[in-house]
Coordinates of C-alpha atoms in Angstrom, one line a residue:
M149 CA 22.1 -17.9 -6.2
Q150 CA 23.1 -16.6 -2.9
K151 CA 21.8 -18.1 0.3
Q152 CA 20.7 -16.9 3.5
P153 CA 23.9 -16.8 6.2
T154 CA 23.5 -20.2 8.6
E155 CA 24.1 -17.8 11.8
I156 CA 23.8 -14.1 12.6
S157 CA 26.2 -12.8 15.0
D158 CA 27.3 -9.3 16.4
R159 CA 30.5 -9.4 14.3
T160 CA 28.2 -10.4 11.2
L161 CA 26.0 -7.2 12.0
T162 CA 28.8 -4.6 12.1
D163 CA 30.6 -6.0 9.0
N164 CA 29.7 -3.5 6.2
R165 CA 30.6 -5.5 3.6
R166 CA 27.8 -7.5 4.2
W167 CA 25.4 -4.5 2.9
L168 CA 25.4 -2.9 -0.3
P169 CA 28.0 0.0 -0.1
T170 CA 26.4 3.4 0.8
S171 CA 29.9 5.3 0.5
V172 CA 33.2 5.4 -1.2
K173 CA 35.1 4.0 1.8
E174 CA 32.8 1.1 1.7
M175 CA 32.9 0.4 -1.8
D176 CA 36.9 0.9 -1.7
A177 CA 36.5 -2.2 1.1
L178 CA 34.7 -4.4 -1.9
G179 CA 37.6 -3.3 -4.1
W180 CA 35.2 -1.4 -6.5
D181 CA 36.1 1.6 -8.5
Y182 CA 32.7 2.2 -9.7
A183 CA 29.3 0.5 -9.6
D184 CA 27.0 -0.4 -12.2
V185 CA 24.1 1.2 -10.7
I186 CA 23.4 3.7 -7.8
L187 CA 20.3 3.8 -6.4
F188 CA 19.0 6.9 -4.3
T189 CA 16.2 6.5 -2.0
G190 CA 14.0 8.8 0.3
D191 CA 14.3 6.0 3.0
A192 CA 16.9 4.7 5.4
Y193 CA 18.8 1.9 4.0
V194 CA 17.3 -1.5 5.6
D195 CA 18.6 -4.7 4.1
H196 CA 15.1 -6.3 4.5
P197 CA 13.0 -7.8 1.9
S198 CA 10.3 -5.3 2.8
F199 CA 12.4 -2.1 1.7
G200 CA 12.4 -1.6 -2.1
A201 CA 15.8 -0.2 -2.7
A202 CA 17.4 -3.3 -0.7
V203 CA 15.3 -5.6 -3.1
L204 CA 16.2 -4.1 -6.5
G205 CA 19.8 -4.1 -5.1
R206 CA 20.0 -7.5 -4.1
V207 CA 18.2 -8.9 -7.2
L208 CA 20.7 -6.7 -9.6
Q209 CA 23.4 -8.2 -7.4
A210 CA 22.2 -11.5 -8.0
H211 CA 22.6 -10.9 -11.5
G212 CA 26.2 -9.9 -11.5
Y213 CA 25.9 -6.2 -11.1
R214 CA 27.6 -3.8 -8.6
V215 CA 25.2 -1.7 -6.9
A216 CA 25.4 1.0 -4.5
I217 CA 22.7 2.8 -2.4
V218 CA 22.6 6.4 -1.1
P219 CA 20.0 6.4 1.2
Q220 CA 18.4 9.9 2.2
P221 CA 20.6 11.9 0.5
N222 CA 21.2 15.8 1.4
W223 CA 19.3 17.9 -1.0
R224 CA 19.9 21.2 0.6
D225 CA 23.8 21.4 0.8
D226 CA 26.4 21.4 -1.9
L227 CA 24.8 18.0 -2.9
R228 CA 27.9 16.2 -1.9
D229 CA 25.5 13.1 -1.6
F230 CA 24.7 13.1 -5.2
R231 CA 28.6 13.3 -6.2
K232 CA 30.3 11.2 -3.7
M233 CA 30.3 7.9 -6.1
G234 CA 30.6 9.8 -9.7
K235 CA 28.7 8.3 -12.2
P236 CA 27.2 4.6 -12.4
R237 CA 28.3 2.6 -15.6
L238 CA 24.7 1.9 -16.2
F239 CA 22.0 4.0 -14.6
F240 CA 20.8 5.9 -11.4
G241 CA 17.7 4.7 -9.7
V242 CA 15.6 7.0 -7.8
S243 CA 12.8 6.5 -5.4
A244 CA 10.7 8.5 -2.9
G245 CA 11.0 5.3 -0.6
A246 CA 8.2 3.0 0.6
M247 CA 5.5 5.6 0.7
D248 CA 4.4 8.4 -1.4
S249 CA 6.1 11.3 0.2
M250 CA 3.2 13.4 0.6
V251 CA 1.4 10.6 2.3
N252 CA 4.3 10.5 4.4
H253 CA 4.8 14.3 5.2
Y254 CA 1.3 15.3 5.7
T255 CA -2.1 14.4 7.5
A256 CA -5.6 14.4 6.1
A257 CA -5.6 17.9 7.4
R258 CA -2.7 18.9 5.3
R259 CA -0.8 19.3 8.3
R260 CA 3.1 18.8 8.4
R261 CA 3.6 15.3 10.4
S262 CA 6.4 15.3 13.1
D263 CA 7.9 12.3 12.4
D264 CA 8.9 9.8 9.8
A265 CA 8.9 6.1 10.4
Y266 CA 11.3 5.4 7.6
T267 CA 14.1 7.5 9.1
P268 CA 16.6 7.0 12.0
D269 CA 15.0 7.8 15.5
G270 CA 11.8 8.7 13.5
R271 CA 13.1 12.3 12.7
H272 CA 11.1 14.3 10.3
G273 CA 12.7 16.4 7.3
M274 CA 15.2 13.9 6.1
R275 CA 13.7 14.1 2.3
P276 CA 12.0 16.6 0.4
D277 CA 8.1 16.5 -0.8
Y278 CA 8.3 15.0 -4.2
P279 CA 12.1 13.3 -3.7
T280 CA 11.3 11.6 -7.1
I281 CA 11.4 14.8 -9.0
V282 CA 13.9 16.6 -6.6
Y283 CA 16.4 13.8 -6.7
S284 CA 16.1 13.2 -10.6
R285 CA 16.6 16.9 -11.3
I286 CA 19.6 17.0 -9.4
L287 CA 21.1 14.0 -10.7
K288 CA 20.4 15.3 -14.5
D289 CA 22.1 18.4 -13.6
L290 CA 25.0 16.8 -12.4
Y291 CA 25.3 14.1 -14.9
P292 CA 23.2 15.0 -17.8
D293 CA 24.2 11.9 -20.1
V294 CA 23.4 9.3 -17.4
P295 CA 20.3 7.5 -17.8
V296 CA 17.8 8.4 -14.6
I297 CA 15.3 5.5 -13.7
A298 CA 12.4 6.1 -11.3
G299 CA 10.5 3.9 -9.4
G300 CA 8.8 3.1 -6.1
I301 CA 5.3 3.8 -5.0
E302 CA 5.5 7.5 -5.7
A303 CA 6.4 7.2 -9.2
S304 CA 4.1 4.2 -9.8
M305 CA 1.0 5.9 -8.7
R306 CA 1.8 9.2 -10.5
R307 CA 2.4 7.5 -13.9
L308 CA -0.4 9.3 -15.6
S309 CA -2.4 12.4 -14.8
H310 CA -3.6 12.3 -11.2
Y311 CA -5.0 14.2 -8.5
D312 CA -2.7 15.6 -6.0
Y313 CA -4.7 16.1 -2.4
W314 CA -2.1 18.3 -1.1
E315 CA -1.7 20.9 -3.8
D316 CA -5.6 20.3 -4.8
R317 CA -5.0 20.1 -8.4
L318 CA -4.9 17.6 -11.3
R319 CA -0.9 17.3 -12.0
P320 CA 0.5 15.5 -15.1
S321 CA 2.4 12.4 -15.2
L322 CA 5.5 12.4 -13.0
L323 CA 7.5 12.1 -16.3
V324 CA 6.3 15.8 -17.1
D325 CA 7.8 17.3 -13.8
S326 CA 10.8 15.0 -13.5
P327 CA 13.6 14.7 -15.7
A328 CA 13.8 11.0 -15.2
D329 CA 14.1 9.2 -18.4
L330 CA 11.9 6.2 -17.6
I331 CA 9.3 5.0 -14.6
I332 CA 9.1 1.6 -13.6
Y333 CA 5.8 0.9 -12.0
G334 CA 4.8 -1.8 -9.9
M335 CA 7.1 -4.4 -8.4
G336 CA 10.4 -3.8 -10.2
E337 CA 12.5 -6.7 -10.2
K338 CA 12.0 -7.9 -13.6
P339 CA 12.1 -4.5 -15.4
I340 CA 15.1 -3.3 -13.7
V341 CA 17.1 -6.4 -14.4
E342 CA 16.0 -6.2 -18.1
I343 CA 17.3 -2.6 -18.2
A344 CA 20.3 -3.2 -16.5
R345 CA 20.8 -6.2 -19.1
R346 CA 20.0 -4.0 -22.3
L347 CA 22.1 -1.2 -21.3
S348 CA 25.0 -3.3 -20.5
E349 CA 24.6 -4.7 -23.8
G350 CA 24.9 -1.1 -25.3
A351 CA 21.2 -0.2 -26.0
S352 CA 20.1 2.9 -26.0
L353 CA 17.2 4.7 -24.0
T354 CA 14.9 4.1 -27.1
D355 CA 15.7 0.4 -27.1
L356 CA 14.2 0.4 -23.9
Y357 CA 10.6 1.7 -24.5
D358 CA 9.1 -2.1 -25.1
I359 CA 9.8 -3.6 -21.9
P360 CA 6.8 -4.3 -19.9
Q361 CA 5.8 -2.4 -16.8
I362 CA 7.9 0.7 -18.3
V363 CA 6.5 4.4 -18.3
S364 CA 8.3 6.6 -21.3
R365 CA 7.9 10.0 -22.8
Q366 CA 7.5 9.8 -26.3
P367 CA 7.1 12.1 -29.2
L368 CA 3.2 12.2 -30.2
S369 CA 4.0 10.8 -33.6
N370 CA 4.9 7.6 -32.1
Q371 CA 1.4 7.1 -30.7
P372 CA -1.3 5.1 -32.5
P373 CA -3.7 7.2 -34.8
A374 CA -6.8 5.1 -33.1
A375 CA -7.3 2.8 -30.4
D376 CA -7.1 -0.9 -31.0
E377 CA -7.2 -4.4 -29.0
S378 CA -3.4 -3.5 -28.0
N379 CA -3.6 0.3 -27.3
I380 CA -5.9 2.4 -25.2
I381 CA -5.7 6.3 -26.0
L382 CA -6.5 8.3 -23.0
S383 CA -8.0 11.6 -22.9
S384 CA -5.1 14.0 -22.8
F385 CA -3.9 15.9 -19.8
A386 CA -5.3 19.3 -21.2
D387 CA -8.6 18.0 -21.7
C388 CA -8.8 16.4 -18.3
C389 CA -8.0 19.6 -16.8
R390 CA -10.8 21.1 -18.7
D391 CA -13.6 18.2 -18.1
K392 CA -13.2 16.4 -14.9
A393 CA -15.6 13.5 -16.4
L394 CA -12.7 12.7 -18.7
Q395 CA -10.4 12.5 -15.8
S396 CA -13.1 9.8 -14.5
A397 CA -13.3 8.1 -17.6
N398 CA -9.6 7.6 -17.9
F399 CA -9.2 6.0 -14.8
K400 CA -11.4 3.1 -15.4
H401 CA -9.1 2.4 -18.3
I402 CA -6.0 2.3 -15.9
E403 CA -7.6 0.4 -13.3
Q404 CA -8.9 -2.1 -15.5
Q405 CA -5.5 -2.6 -17.3
S406 CA -3.6 -2.7 -14.3
N407 CA -5.5 -5.7 -13.1
R408 CA -5.5 -7.5 -16.3
F409 CA -3.2 -10.5 -16.8
E410 CA -2.6 -9.4 -20.1
G411 CA -3.1 -5.7 -20.4
A412 CA -3.2 -3.0 -23.3
T413 CA -0.7 -0.3 -23.8
L414 CA -2.1 3.1 -22.3
W415 CA -1.1 6.5 -24.2
Q416 CA -1.9 9.9 -23.0
P417 CA -1.1 13.0 -24.8
H418 CA 0.6 15.6 -22.5
S419 CA 1.4 18.4 -25.3
K420 CA 1.1 18.9 -29.0
E421 CA 4.4 17.3 -29.3
M422 CA 4.7 14.7 -26.4
T423 CA 2.6 11.5 -25.2
I424 CA 3.3 9.3 -22.2
R425 CA 3.5 5.6 -23.0
V426 CA 2.5 3.1 -20.1
N427 CA 3.5 -0.7 -21.2
P428 CA 1.5 -3.6 -19.6
M429 CA 2.5 -5.2 -16.6
Y430 CA 4.7 -8.2 -16.5
P431 CA 2.7 -11.7 -16.0
P432 CA 2.1 -12.4 -12.3
M433 CA 5.5 -13.7 -10.8
T434 CA 5.7 -17.3 -10.7
T435 CA 6.5 -19.2 -7.2
E436 CA 10.1 -19.5 -8.5
E437 CA 10.6 -16.1 -9.3
I438 CA 9.1 -14.8 -6.1
D439 CA 11.4 -17.1 -4.2
A440 CA 14.1 -15.9 -5.8
S441 CA 13.6 -12.3 -4.7
F442 CA 12.7 -13.3 -1.1
D443 CA 15.7 -15.7 -0.9
L444 CA 18.7 -13.2 -1.4
P445 CA 21.2 -12.9 1.4
Y446 CA 19.6 -10.2 3.0
T447 CA 21.2 -9.3 6.6
R448 CA 17.3 -8.4 7.6
M449 CA 19.1 -5.6 9.3
P450 CA 19.6 -1.9 9.2
H451 CA 23.1 -0.6 8.0
P452 CA 25.6 -0.1 10.7
R453 CA 25.8 3.6 9.8
Y454 CA 22.4 3.9 12.1
R455 CA 24.0 1.9 14.8
G456 CA 22.2 3.2 18.1
K457 CA 19.2 4.5 16.4
R458 CA 15.9 3.1 15.7
I459 CA 14.1 2.9 12.5
P460 CA 10.2 2.8 13.4
A461 CA 9.2 1.0 10.3
F462 CA 11.9 -1.5 10.7
D463 CA 10.7 -2.2 14.1
M464 CA 7.0 -3.2 12.9
I465 CA 8.4 -5.8 10.4
K466 CA 11.8 -6.9 12.1
F467 CA 10.2 -10.5 12.9
S468 CA 7.5 -10.6 10.2
V469 CA 7.4 -12.6 7.0
N470 CA 5.4 -11.4 4.0
M471 CA 4.1 -14.8 2.3
H472 CA 2.7 -13.2 -1.0
R473 CA 2.3 -10.3 -3.4
G474 CA -0.8 -9.1 -4.8
C475 CA -4.3 -8.2 -3.7
F476 CA -7.8 -9.0 -5.4
G477 CA -9.9 -7.3 -2.8
G478 CA -9.6 -3.9 -5.1
C479 CA -10.9 -1.8 -2.1
A480 CA -11.5 1.6 -3.5
F481 CA -9.2 3.7 -1.3
C482 CA -6.2 1.3 -1.7
T483 CA -3.3 1.5 -4.2
I484 CA -2.5 -2.4 -3.8
S485 CA -3.7 -3.7 -6.9
A486 CA -2.7 -0.5 -8.7
H487 CA 1.2 -1.3 -7.7
Q488 CA 1.3 -5.1 -7.1
G489 CA -1.8 -6.1 -9.6
K490 CA -4.7 -8.4 -8.2
F491 CA -3.1 -11.8 -9.0
I492 CA -1.6 -13.3 -6.2
A493 CA 2.1 -14.4 -6.4
S494 CA 2.8 -16.7 -3.6
R495 CA 6.1 -18.2 -2.1
S496 CA 7.0 -21.9 -1.6
E497 CA 6.7 -23.1 1.7
K498 CA 10.4 -23.9 1.7
S499 CA 11.1 -20.1 1.1
I500 CA 8.8 -19.1 4.0
L501 CA 10.3 -21.6 6.5
S502 CA 13.7 -20.7 5.4
E503 CA 13.1 -17.0 6.2
V504 CA 11.5 -17.8 9.6
K505 CA 14.4 -19.9 10.3
A506 CA 16.8 -16.7 9.6
I507 CA 14.5 -14.8 12.1
T508 CA 15.3 -17.2 14.6
R509 CA 18.6 -17.0 14.6
M510 CA 18.5 -13.0 14.9
P511 CA 20.0 -12.2 18.3
D512 CA 17.0 -10.5 20.0
F513 CA 14.7 -13.0 18.6
K514 CA 12.5 -14.1 21.6
G515 CA 10.2 -16.8 20.0
Y516 CA 7.3 -14.6 18.6
I517 CA 6.7 -14.3 14.8
S518 CA 4.9 -10.7 14.8
D519 CA 3.3 -11.3 11.5
L520 CA 2.9 -14.3 8.8
G521 CA 0.8 -12.3 6.2
G522 CA 0.8 -10.2 3.1
P523 CA -1.2 -7.3 1.3
S524 CA -4.3 -9.4 2.7
A525 CA -3.4 -11.9 5.4
N526 CA -5.6 -14.6 3.9
M527 CA -4.7 -14.6 0.2
Y528 CA -1.9 -17.2 0.0
K529 CA -1.8 -19.5 -2.7
M530 CA -5.5 -18.1 -4.0
H531 CA -6.3 -17.9 -7.8
G532 CA -9.0 -18.7 -10.4
R533 CA -9.8 -22.3 -11.0
D534 CA -9.9 -21.4 -14.5
L535 CA -7.1 -19.3 -15.2
E536 CA -8.2 -18.9 -19.0
K537 CA -11.2 -16.9 -17.1
C538 CA -8.8 -14.7 -15.4
R539 CA -6.7 -14.1 -18.5
K540 CA -9.8 -12.2 -19.7
C541 CA -11.3 -10.7 -16.8
L542 CA -11.5 -7.1 -16.3
R543 CA -13.3 -6.9 -12.9
P544 CA -11.1 -4.8 -10.2
S545 CA -12.2 -6.9 -7.6
C546 CA -12.6 -10.5 -6.9
L547 CA -14.7 -10.2 -3.7
Q548 CA -17.3 -7.2 -4.9
P549 CA -20.0 -7.1 -5.8
V550 CA -19.7 -10.6 -4.9
V551 CA -17.0 -13.3 -4.7
C552 CA -16.3 -14.5 -7.9
P553 CA -17.4 -18.1 -8.5
N554 CA -14.1 -18.9 -10.2
L555 CA -12.2 -18.0 -7.3
N556 CA -10.5 -20.9 -5.2
T557 CA -11.2 -19.6 -1.6
D558 CA -9.4 -22.7 0.0
H559 CA -7.4 -21.5 3.4
T560 CA -5.8 -25.0 3.6
P561 CA -2.6 -23.8 2.4
L562 CA -2.4 -21.1 5.1
L563 CA -3.3 -23.5 7.7
D564 CA -0.4 -25.5 6.7
I565 CA 2.0 -23.0 6.7
Y566 CA 1.0 -21.9 10.0
H567 CA 1.3 -25.3 11.4
K568 CA 4.8 -26.0 9.9
V569 CA 6.1 -22.5 11.3
D570 CA 4.8 -23.1 14.7
A571 CA 6.4 -26.3 14.6
L572 CA 9.9 -24.9 13.8
P573 CA 12.5 -25.0 16.8
G574 CA 12.7 -21.4 18.6
V575 CA 9.6 -20.5 17.5
K576 CA 6.8 -20.4 20.3
K577 CA 4.2 -18.3 18.4
S578 CA 3.2 -16.8 15.3
F579 CA 0.6 -13.9 15.1
I580 CA -0.9 -12.6 12.3
G581 CA -0.6 -8.9 12.2
S582 CA -1.8 -8.1 8.6
G583 CA -5.4 -7.3 7.7
V584 CA -8.0 -10.4 7.7
R585 CA -10.4 -10.5 4.7
Y586 CA -13.2 -12.2 6.9
D587 CA -15.6 -11.7 3.9
L588 CA -13.2 -14.4 2.0
S589 CA -12.9 -16.8 4.9
M590 CA -16.8 -16.7 5.6
H591 CA -17.7 -17.0 2.1
Q592 CA -20.1 -20.0 1.5
T593 CA -18.7 -22.0 -1.4
G594 CA -21.3 -24.8 -1.2
N595 CA -18.2 -27.2 -0.8
S596 CA -18.7 -28.8 2.4
K597 CA -15.1 -29.8 2.7
I598 CA -13.7 -26.0 1.8
D599 CA -16.3 -24.5 4.0
G600 CA -15.3 -26.4 7.1
T601 CA -11.7 -25.8 6.4
N602 CA -12.4 -22.0 6.1
L603 CA -14.5 -22.2 9.5
R604 CA -11.3 -24.1 11.1
Y605 CA -9.1 -21.5 9.7
M606 CA -11.2 -18.7 11.4
R607 CA -11.1 -20.5 14.8
E608 CA -7.4 -21.4 14.6
L609 CA -6.7 -17.8 13.8
I610 CA -8.7 -16.6 16.8
T611 CA -7.3 -19.1 19.1
D612 CA -3.8 -19.5 18.5
H613 CA -2.6 -16.5 16.1
V614 CA -4.1 -13.3 17.9
S615 CA -1.7 -11.2 20.1
G616 CA -4.5 -10.3 22.2
R617 CA -6.1 -7.8 19.6
L618 CA -7.5 -8.9 16.1
K619 CA -7.3 -5.8 13.6
V620 CA -10.0 -5.9 11.0
A621 CA -11.4 -3.3 8.3
P622 CA -15.0 -3.4 8.3
E623 CA -14.4 0.6 7.2
H624 CA -18.2 1.8 7.7
T625 CA -21.6 0.4 8.4
E626 CA -23.7 1.4 5.9
D627 CA -24.2 -0.5 2.7
H628 CA -24.2 2.2 0.2
V629 CA -21.1 3.6 1.3
L630 CA -19.5 0.0 1.7
Q631 CA -20.7 -0.6 -1.8
I632 CA -18.8 2.4 -3.2
M633 CA -15.6 1.4 -1.0
R634 CA -16.2 -2.2 -2.5
K635 CA -16.3 -3.7 0.9
P636 CA -18.8 -6.6 2.0
S637 CA -22.1 -5.4 4.2
F638 CA -21.7 -4.7 7.7
D639 CA -24.1 -7.6 8.7
L640 CA -20.9 -10.0 7.9
Y641 CA -19.0 -8.1 10.8
Y642 CA -21.5 -9.0 13.3
K643 CA -21.3 -12.6 12.2
F644 CA -17.6 -12.7 12.2
K645 CA -18.0 -11.1 15.7
E646 CA -20.3 -13.9 16.6
I647 CA -17.5 -16.5 15.8
F648 CA -14.9 -14.2 17.4
D649 CA -16.8 -14.0 21.0
D650 CA -17.8 -17.7 20.7
V651 CA -13.9 -19.0 20.3
N652 CA -12.9 -16.6 22.8
R653 CA -15.5 -18.1 25.4
R654 CA -15.0 -21.5 24.6
Q655 CA -11.1 -21.4 25.0
G656 CA -11.1 -18.9 28.1
L657 CA -9.6 -16.0 26.2
N658 CA -10.3 -12.7 26.5
Q659 CA -9.2 -11.1 23.3
Q660 CA -10.5 -7.9 21.7
L661 CA -11.8 -7.2 18.1
I662 CA -10.4 -4.0 16.8
P663 CA -12.3 -2.7 13.7
Y664 CA -11.1 0.1 11.4
F665 CA -13.4 2.7 10.2
I666 CA -12.8 5.6 7.4
S667 CA -15.1 8.8 7.6
S668 CA -15.8 11.4 4.9
H669 CA -15.1 8.5 2.4
P670 CA -16.9 9.4 -1.0
G671 CA -20.7 8.2 -0.6
C672 CA -20.6 8.9 3.1
E673 CA -22.5 11.7 4.3
E674 CA -23.0 13.0 8.0
I675 CA -26.3 11.2 8.7
D676 CA -24.3 7.9 7.8
M677 CA -21.6 8.5 10.5
A678 CA -24.3 9.0 13.0
E679 CA -25.8 5.9 11.9
L680 CA -22.2 4.3 12.2
A681 CA -22.1 5.8 15.9
V682 CA -25.1 4.4 17.0
K683 CA -24.4 0.8 15.5
T684 CA -20.8 0.7 16.8
K685 CA -22.3 1.7 20.2
G686 CA -24.7 -1.1 19.9
L687 CA -21.5 -3.2 20.0
N688 CA -20.2 -1.6 22.7
M689 CA -17.2 -0.1 21.0
H690 CA -15.3 3.0 21.9
L691 CA -13.4 3.5 18.3
E692 CA -9.7 3.6 18.3
Q693 CA -8.7 2.9 14.7
V694 CA -10.2 5.5 12.7
Q695 CA -9.3 7.8 10.1
D696 CA -10.4 10.9 7.8
F697 CA -10.3 9.5 4.4
T698 CA -7.0 11.0 2.4
P699 CA -7.3 11.0 -1.1
T700 CA -4.1 9.3 -2.5
P701 CA -3.2 9.1 -6.4
M702 CA -4.5 6.5 -8.3
T703 CA -7.3 5.0 -6.2
L704 CA -11.2 4.9 -7.2
A705 CA -12.2 6.9 -4.1
T706 CA -9.6 9.7 -5.0
E707 CA -11.2 9.9 -8.5
I708 CA -14.6 10.3 -7.2
Y709 CA -13.4 12.8 -4.5
Y710 CA -11.6 14.9 -7.3
T711 CA -14.3 14.2 -10.1
G712 CA -17.6 14.0 -8.2
I713 CA -18.3 11.2 -10.5
H714 CA -18.1 7.3 -10.5
P715 CA -16.0 6.0 -13.1
Y716 CA -18.0 3.1 -13.8
T717 CA -21.4 4.3 -13.4
G718 CA -21.1 8.0 -14.4
K719 CA -23.3 8.9 -11.3
R720 CA -22.8 11.8 -9.4
I721 CA -21.4 11.0 -5.8
F722 CA -21.2 13.4 -3.0
T723 CA -18.1 13.5 -0.9
A724 CA -17.2 15.7 2.0
T725 CA -14.2 18.2 1.1
T726 CA -14.2 21.1 3.4
P727 CA -12.6 21.1 6.8
E728 CA -16.3 22.0 8.1
E729 CA -17.9 18.9 6.5
K730 CA -15.2 16.5 7.4
L731 CA -15.1 17.4 10.9
A732 CA -18.8 17.4 11.1
Q733 CA -18.4 13.5 10.0
R734 CA -15.3 12.7 12.0
Q735 CA -16.9 13.9 15.4
Y736 CA -19.1 10.9 15.4
F737 CA -16.3 8.4 16.1
F738 CA -15.9 10.2 19.5
W739 CA -19.9 10.0 20.4
Y740 CA -18.7 8.9 23.9
D741 CA -16.4 11.9 24.4
R742 CA -18.1 14.8 26.1
T743 CA -16.1 17.4 24.3
Y744 CA -17.9 16.4 21.0
R745 CA -21.4 15.7 22.5
S746 CA -22.8 19.3 22.1
G747 CA -21.6 19.3 18.3
I748 CA -23.4 16.0 17.5
I749 CA -26.6 17.0 19.1
K750 CA -26.6 20.4 17.1
S751 CA -25.9 18.1 13.7
L752 CA -28.6 15.6 14.7
N753 CA -31.3 18.5 15.4
R754 CA -30.1 19.9 11.7
L755 CA -30.6 16.5 10.6
H756 CA -33.8 16.1 12.2
R757 CA -33.1 13.0 13.6
P758 CA -33.9 13.3 17.5
D759 CA -34.1 9.7 17.2
L760 CA -30.8 8.8 17.1
I761 CA -29.9 11.6 19.8
K762 CA -31.9 9.3 22.0
Q763 CA -30.0 6.3 21.0
L764 CA -26.5 7.9 21.4
F765 CA -27.5 9.9 24.6
P766 CA -30.6 8.0 26.1
G767 CA -32.6 10.5 28.7
G768 CA -30.9 13.2 30.1
S769 CA -31.7 17.2 31.1
Y770 CA -28.3 17.8 29.0
I771 CA -29.8 16.6 25.9
H772 CA -33.0 18.4 26.3
S773 CA -31.3 21.8 26.9
Q774 CA -29.0 21.4 24.1
S775 CA -32.0 20.7 21.7
K776 CA -34.1 23.6 23.3
K777 CA -31.1 26.0 22.7
Y778 CA -30.8 24.6 18.8
H779 CA -34.8 25.1 18.3
K780 CA -34.5 28.8 19.8
S781 CA -31.5 29.7 17.9
K782 CA -33.6 28.7 14.4

């Protein structure tokens, strides 16, 4: 295994040979006359373990393969970017990048964004909509005999029939719209190496169909005639288009199998002749396996081709360290568990400390680690006490509706790694920038030692690891909305705020607690947003971190948004879907802005809640006149 460099100098950072090649000239400098694998990505090439193309390229390189990367190829011209490196010996890999392209390109109001954080200087327009489809079609037209393997978040979340918010329709599996031969879903290191190994040994595409985490098109005749313990047959795409209840029922199976330790194979017919097969995920990575991925010789920097340009997404993670993968929170609006699974794969202390040491050698490092975290900041090294129970579990969340009694919530490993990082030469302070699950650290286990440690974790977090502002995500204030979100009661936020304020007072600090909230989430009505406004006003909040719910493929909330049905209960759930309904909810975030005051008063009069008008805007002729105008109009 190649090791991290002992030092990083200006000369090192301008030597193109330290990166995977992105041009024929760079391949020539390495003495290559071909590549085994060529990866096409919608992102700029940043050689860092937070960027998927870099990770897969480095993993394949570590197994002896020659890998080239074509970042953000031009799909509008004569396609020279797709031709320049010729045919790979084994296969092409294609990915939209670190985000679904439609989330990257459009706001919740379906307006085109003006920037792209994964592009040099934030420039927009450097990738098409649905690049997985576009890139695959071009490559198959140019090289019809070369396998094309799709991966990344876009392909992963669109592996079966899914609702597309931007087109407002149910779309089939990405393998129907794309000529790619296979999809790798989830984290791709293990399946991509296995694909490369088999193809290198002369295997055909059909010989790859049994690899875990692979999605393939197959003749309908290959589908089992009936479901059994190892196979689940989903309702067909055509039937789901006719009946939304069937799409909703499908989702329950998809989510459960994504979060199982040992899942079943999923099958979904897409025509009279063809079905989509989704193999179960690999078991969670061991510490040794995840270390092997993170310990590869990343330069941790953008490719020299971007010299003098800024890549915003890189700036965000430049001095950060990801300590684990997976999330057992199961939030209804989040895709993490569908992509990474709910079981936590944690790096060793040695691997984490090695990466921190590499950061301290970077030329512009000033002594501050911006984040020691993960998908959720405080799940490092957490798992079930009895793993046999975990192997059988179908729960999508280990925290909701209550914290699983089998879950070990001890935060001692987190405190240990925080202390060791802060003790390293060159580190002045480490911050926690990832989202903290305070419901996890505040959970009372009944074990006085663990409960005491977890309280100490919260106090140390607030005292030593907050960069002026601690961001948390209660998401809403109303219990019935939070239950659909799979988030804890807002009462817990009040208790956490008491701890936060107490620590600040005792330590003489003046830090802010910054909560995130969502409007128009399934189950949320206008009156719920009014209650949110009143409760957050009572906490002296002028909300900053807010967003309108955006449906993204393969989340529980998106399925409810599209179908109107909760997949686990079968009950109808209201969701704001029209622009007018969404605006009526969103305005409550800004009750303190006079621009929205008139609309809010009209809304509350219509809802027959004058009591809330008085709480938001106590005593004033302005309110009386607005109410009078409303009732006169009626």
